[in-house]
Tab-separated table of N, CA and C in Angstrom:
chain	number	residue	atom	x	y	z
A	1	UNK	N	93.472	57.512	61.225
A	1	UNK	CA	93.365	57.165	59.818
A	1	UNK	C	92.141	56.266	59.653
A	2	UNK	N	91.332	56.522	58.668
A	2	UNK	CA	90.111	55.738	58.460
A	2	UNK	C	90.434	54.407	57.777
A	3	UNK	N	89.492	53.473	57.851
A	3	UNK	CA	89.713	52.138	57.287
A	3	UNK	C	89.918	52.179	55.772
A	4	UNK	N	89.278	53.103	55.092
A	4	UNK	CA	89.466	53.231	53.641
A	4	UNK	C	90.907	53.600	53.310
A	5	UNK	N	91.488	54.503	54.084
A	5	UNK	CA	92.878	54.904	53.867
A	5	UNK	C	93.819	53.748	54.147
A	6	UNK	N	93.540	52.969	55.193
A	6	UNK	CA	94.369	51.800	55.518
A	6	UNK	C	94.358	50.821	54.354
A	7	UNK	N	93.181	50.513	53.842
A	7	UNK	CA	93.057	49.575	52.718
A	7	UNK	C	93.754	50.132	51.489
A	8	UNK	N	93.594	51.402	51.238
A	8	UNK	CA	94.242	52.048	50.101
A	8	UNK	C	95.758	51.952	50.208
A	9	UNK	N	96.300	52.195	51.403
A	9	UNK	CA	97.755	52.086	51.605
A	9	UNK	C	98.249	50.664	51.380
A	10	UNK	N	97.484	49.677	51.833
A	10	UNK	CA	97.877	48.280	51.641
A	10	UNK	C	97.878	47.906	50.160
A	11	UNK	N	96.863	48.318	49.431
A	11	UNK	CA	96.790	48.014	47.998
A	11	UNK	C	97.935	48.697	47.261
A	12	UNK	N	98.173	49.956	47.566
A	12	UNK	CA	99.272	50.686	46.924
A	12	UNK	C	100.607	50.016	47.209
A	13	UNK	N	100.815	49.576	48.437
A	13	UNK	CA	102.072	48.928	48.808
A	13	UNK	C	102.278	47.640	48.016
A	14	UNK	N	101.215	46.883	47.808
A	14	UNK	CA	101.334	45.628	47.078
A	14	UNK	C	101.627	45.854	45.596
A	15	UNK	N	101.120	46.930	45.044
A	15	UNK	CA	101.272	47.177	43.620
A	15	UNK	C	102.569	47.893	43.256
A	16	UNK	N	103.200	48.566	44.195
A	16	UNK	CA	104.330	49.416	43.856
A	16	UNK	C	105.693	48.814	44.163
A	17	UNK	N	105.769	47.688	44.815
A	17	UNK	CA	107.076	47.163	45.196
A	17	UNK	C	107.213	45.681	44.903
A	18	UNK	N	108.339	45.339	44.313
A	18	UNK	CA	108.666	43.931	44.097
A	18	UNK	C	109.685	43.460	45.132
A	19	UNK	N	110.283	44.394	45.860
A	19	UNK	CA	111.318	44.071	46.835
A	19	UNK	C	110.750	43.694	48.192
A	20	UNK	N	109.567	44.180	48.477
A	20	UNK	CA	108.975	43.898	49.774
A	20	UNK	C	107.479	43.688	49.659
A	21	UNK	N	106.933	43.075	50.702
A	21	UNK	CA	105.501	42.781	50.727
A	21	UNK	C	104.943	43.181	52.087
A	22	UNK	N	103.903	43.967	52.068
A	22	UNK	CA	103.248	44.364	53.310
A	22	UNK	C	102.402	43.192	53.798
A	23	UNK	N	102.683	42.751	55.022
A	23	UNK	CA	101.942	41.624	55.588
A	23	UNK	C	100.765	42.079	56.440
A	24	UNK	N	100.953	43.218	57.138
A	24	UNK	CA	99.914	43.672	58.064
A	24	UNK	C	100.080	45.162	58.333
A	25	UNK	N	98.976	45.856	58.410
A	25	UNK	CA	98.976	47.246	58.862
A	25	UNK	C	98.616	47.242	60.340
A	26	UNK	N	99.358	48.011	61.114
A	26	UNK	CA	99.147	48.073	62.556
A	26	UNK	C	98.896	49.515	62.969
A	27	UNK	N	98.371	49.700	64.152
A	27	UNK	CA	98.155	51.035	64.715
A	27	UNK	C	97.414	51.946	63.742
A	28	UNK	N	96.251	51.493	63.296
A	28	UNK	CA	95.392	52.246	62.371
A	28	UNK	C	96.095	52.577	61.056
A	29	UNK	N	96.987	51.701	60.621
A	29	UNK	CA	97.653	51.878	59.339
A	29	UNK	C	98.915	52.710	59.387
A	30	UNK	N	99.309	53.185	60.560
A	30	UNK	CA	100.491	54.031	60.680
A	30	UNK	C	101.797	53.228	60.687
A	31	UNK	N	101.722	51.959	61.066
A	31	UNK	CA	102.889	51.072	61.117
A	31	UNK	C	102.610	49.872	60.228
A	32	UNK	N	103.620	49.441	59.485
A	32	UNK	CA	103.480	48.286	58.602
A	32	UNK	C	104.424	47.170	59.039
A	33	UNK	N	103.926	45.941	58.984
A	33	UNK	CA	104.774	44.762	59.114
A	33	UNK	C	105.074	44.319	57.693
A	34	UNK	N	106.351	44.290	57.339
A	34	UNK	CA	106.777	44.094	55.959
A	34	UNK	C	107.737	42.903	55.876
A	35	UNK	N	107.605	42.126	54.801
A	35	UNK	CA	108.538	41.040	54.509
A	35	UNK	C	109.412	41.474	53.336
A	36	UNK	N	110.723	41.404	53.535
A	36	UNK	CA	111.682	41.787	52.500
A	36	UNK	C	112.346	40.518	51.989
A	37	UNK	N	112.343	40.347	50.672
A	37	UNK	CA	112.993	39.199	50.042
A	37	UNK	C	114.395	39.635	49.621
A	38	UNK	N	115.404	38.992	50.135
A	38	UNK	CA	116.781	39.360	49.807
A	38	UNK	C	117.179	38.623	48.531
A	39	UNK	N	117.276	39.393	47.451
A	39	UNK	CA	117.624	38.833	46.152
A	39	UNK	C	119.092	39.120	45.836
A	40	UNK	N	119.539	38.591	44.719
A	40	UNK	CA	120.937	38.697	44.317
A	40	UNK	C	121.442	40.136	44.279
A	41	UNK	N	120.622	41.053	43.806
A	41	UNK	CA	121.061	42.437	43.635
A	41	UNK	C	120.691	43.353	44.801
A	42	UNK	N	120.243	42.812	45.911
A	42	UNK	CA	119.829	43.607	47.059
A	42	UNK	C	121.048	44.210	47.765
A	43	UNK	N	120.966	45.478	48.131
A	43	UNK	CA	122.062	46.169	48.817
A	43	UNK	C	122.321	45.586	50.205
A	44	UNK	N	121.333	44.939	50.796
A	44	UNK	CA	121.496	44.359	52.132
A	44	UNK	C	122.266	43.044	52.100
A	45	UNK	N	122.335	42.384	50.956
A	45	UNK	CA	122.955	41.059	50.851
A	45	UNK	C	124.403	41.104	51.315
A	46	UNK	N	124.774	40.152	52.157
A	46	UNK	CA	126.122	39.973	52.698
A	46	UNK	C	126.580	41.114	53.602
A	47	UNK	N	125.625	41.847	54.179
A	47	UNK	CA	125.959	42.906	55.130
A	47	UNK	C	125.507	42.508	56.527
A	48	UNK	N	126.258	42.961	57.519
A	48	UNK	CA	125.832	42.784	58.899
A	48	UNK	C	124.672	43.733	59.178
A	49	UNK	N	123.769	43.313	60.036
A	49	UNK	CA	122.646	44.170	60.392
A	49	UNK	C	123.146	45.515	60.916
A	50	UNK	N	124.220	45.492	61.690
A	50	UNK	CA	124.751	46.737	62.252
A	50	UNK	C	125.242	47.710	61.185
A	51	UNK	N	125.504	47.224	59.975
A	51	UNK	CA	126.009	48.074	58.893
A	51	UNK	C	124.932	48.489	57.893
A	52	UNK	N	123.679	48.110	58.134
A	52	UNK	CA	122.609	48.464	57.207
A	52	UNK	C	122.235	49.935	57.362
A	53	UNK	N	121.985	50.576	56.241
A	53	UNK	CA	121.522	51.964	56.233
A	53	UNK	C	120.006	51.935	56.112
A	54	UNK	N	119.338	51.869	57.272
A	54	UNK	CA	117.884	51.740	57.278
A	54	UNK	C	117.261	52.955	57.960
A	55	UNK	N	115.998	53.232	57.646
A	55	UNK	CA	115.321	54.363	58.289
A	55	UNK	C	115.293	54.212	59.812
A	56	UNK	N	115.296	55.329	60.489
A	56	UNK	CA	115.318	55.354	61.951
A	56	UNK	C	114.182	54.545	62.574
A	57	UNK	N	112.993	54.603	61.990
A	57	UNK	CA	111.835	53.916	62.542
A	57	UNK	C	111.708	52.453	62.156
A	58	UNK	N	112.678	51.927	61.422
A	58	UNK	CA	112.636	50.539	60.959
A	58	UNK	C	113.192	49.604	62.038
A	59	UNK	N	112.429	48.568	62.367
A	59	UNK	CA	112.868	47.579	63.353
A	59	UNK	C	112.875	46.204	62.691
A	60	UNK	N	114.030	45.562	62.679
A	60	UNK	CA	114.119	44.205	62.149
A	60	UNK	C	113.602	43.254	63.222
A	61	UNK	N	112.536	42.547	62.895
A	61	UNK	CA	111.853	41.688	63.858
A	61	UNK	C	112.445	40.287	63.858
A	62	UNK	N	112.635	39.712	62.670
A	62	UNK	CA	113.220	38.373	62.556
A	62	UNK	C	113.693	38.135	61.133
A	63	UNK	N	114.495	37.105	60.993
A	63	UNK	CA	114.995	36.686	59.683
A	63	UNK	C	114.585	35.234	59.494
A	64	UNK	N	113.980	34.942	58.352
A	64	UNK	CA	113.618	33.569	58.027
A	64	UNK	C	114.658	33.051	57.038
A	65	UNK	N	115.390	32.022	57.447
A	65	UNK	CA	116.478	31.478	56.637
A	65	UNK	C	116.392	29.950	56.646
A	66	UNK	N	116.266	29.377	55.463
A	66	UNK	CA	116.203	27.910	55.344
A	66	UNK	C	115.151	27.311	56.279
A	67	UNK	N	113.973	27.918	56.308
A	67	UNK	CA	112.834	27.461	57.102
A	67	UNK	C	113.085	27.513	58.606
A	68	UNK	N	114.057	28.346	59.028
A	68	UNK	CA	114.335	28.541	60.447
A	68	UNK	C	114.301	30.025	60.748
A	69	UNK	N	113.999	30.349	61.999
A	69	UNK	CA	113.984	31.740	62.426
A	69	UNK	C	115.346	32.089	63.006
A	70	UNK	N	115.911	33.191	62.529
A	70	UNK	CA	117.172	33.703	63.047
A	70	UNK	C	116.847	34.994	63.796
A	71	UNK	N	117.248	35.059	65.061
A	71	UNK	CA	117.008	36.272	65.848
A	71	UNK	C	117.970	37.363	65.380
A	72	UNK	N	117.449	38.540	65.085
A	72	UNK	CA	118.311	39.611	64.581
A	72	UNK	C	119.192	40.214	65.675
A	73	UNK	N	120.422	40.472	65.320
A	73	UNK	CA	121.347	41.231	66.163
A	73	UNK	C	122.357	41.864	65.222
A	74	UNK	N	123.092	42.809	65.698
A	74	UNK	CA	124.026	43.544	64.856
A	74	UNK	C	125.066	42.678	64.175
A	75	UNK	N	125.394	41.528	64.762
A	75	UNK	CA	126.440	40.663	64.213
A	75	UNK	C	125.934	39.640	63.192
A	76	UNK	N	124.634	39.643	62.927
A	76	UNK	CA	124.046	38.698	61.962
A	76	UNK	C	124.194	39.258	60.552
A	77	UNK	N	124.649	38.415	59.639
A	77	UNK	CA	124.784	38.799	58.236
A	77	UNK	C	123.509	38.444	57.476
A	78	UNK	N	123.040	39.378	56.666
A	78	UNK	CA	121.884	39.136	55.809
A	78	UNK	C	122.380	38.381	54.571
A	79	UNK	N	121.712	37.309	54.213
A	79	UNK	CA	122.140	36.474	53.091
A	79	UNK	C	121.085	36.438	51.989
A	80	UNK	N	121.559	36.138	50.794
A	80	UNK	CA	120.632	35.966	49.671
A	80	UNK	C	119.627	34.878	50.020
A	81	UNK	N	118.393	35.106	49.647
A	81	UNK	CA	117.249	34.219	49.887
A	81	UNK	C	116.681	34.315	51.297
A	82	UNK	N	117.263	35.162	52.157
A	82	UNK	CA	116.651	35.422	53.458
A	82	UNK	C	115.337	36.167	53.243
A	83	UNK	N	114.432	35.994	54.170
A	83	UNK	CA	113.215	36.792	54.224
A	83	UNK	C	113.273	37.541	55.546
A	84	UNK	N	113.355	38.855	55.467
A	84	UNK	CA	113.536	39.690	56.647
A	84	UNK	C	112.206	40.369	56.983
A	85	UNK	N	111.755	40.177	58.212
A	85	UNK	CA	110.522	40.818	58.667
A	85	UNK	C	110.885	42.079	59.437
A	86	UNK	N	110.262	43.190	59.048
A	86	UNK	CA	110.531	44.460	59.704
A	86	UNK	C	109.220	45.187	59.980
A	87	UNK	N	109.245	46.047	60.977
A	87	UNK	CA	108.165	47.001	61.161
A	87	UNK	C	108.712	48.361	60.745
A	88	UNK	N	107.842	49.160	60.163
A	88	UNK	CA	108.250	50.458	59.626
A	88	UNK	C	107.083	51.436	59.732
A	89	UNK	N	107.394	52.680	60.016
A	89	UNK	CA	106.364	53.719	59.955
A	89	UNK	C	105.963	53.877	58.499
A	90	UNK	N	104.692	54.019	58.233
A	90	UNK	CA	104.190	54.068	56.863
A	90	UNK	C	104.860	55.174	56.047
A	91	UNK	N	105.200	56.287	56.679
A	91	UNK	CA	105.817	57.390	55.943
A	91	UNK	C	107.304	57.172	55.649
A	92	UNK	N	107.886	56.084	56.147
A	92	UNK	CA	109.285	55.766	55.863
A	92	UNK	C	109.439	54.586	54.899
A	93	UNK	N	108.326	54.111	54.354
A	93	UNK	CA	108.355	52.943	53.471
A	93	UNK	C	109.206	53.179	52.224
A	94	UNK	N	109.066	54.334	51.606
A	94	UNK	CA	109.843	54.642	50.406
A	94	UNK	C	111.340	54.681	50.707
A	95	UNK	N	111.693	55.258	51.842
A	95	UNK	CA	113.102	55.298	52.245
A	95	UNK	C	113.637	53.878	52.471
A	96	UNK	N	112.820	52.998	53.044
A	96	UNK	CA	113.219	51.603	53.223
A	96	UNK	C	113.464	50.944	51.883
A	97	UNK	N	112.551	51.133	50.945
A	97	UNK	CA	112.708	50.542	49.609
A	97	UNK	C	114.000	50.997	48.946
A	98	UNK	N	114.340	52.266	49.087
A	98	UNK	CA	115.568	52.788	48.491
A	98	UNK	C	116.813	52.166	49.112
A	99	UNK	N	116.715	51.756	50.375
A	99	UNK	CA	117.868	51.150	51.059
A	99	UNK	C	118.120	49.716	50.593
A	100	UNK	N	117.157	49.148	49.877
A	100	UNK	CA	117.277	47.754	49.438
A	100	UNK	C	118.029	47.668	48.121
């Protein structure tokens, strides 16, 4: 993927979603590091990580809660106001957004 396409994907990602924010494009723009803000109406709120319906290529990297890092595991509950960092294949971004 050329640098113009990478930049275009980053700009599009920033303009099209209020639920998540692309922090970094990796692997020539094919993988995104994304920050998800868990709001009151988010489908992930009050669910265990093991019960989330997320795309196959989505990896939860860490959870930022009350200015502390929480290591993700299946038994961790996602809470309102958490900031969840995930990596995702660029072609699964829309599916991730729908899961929120």
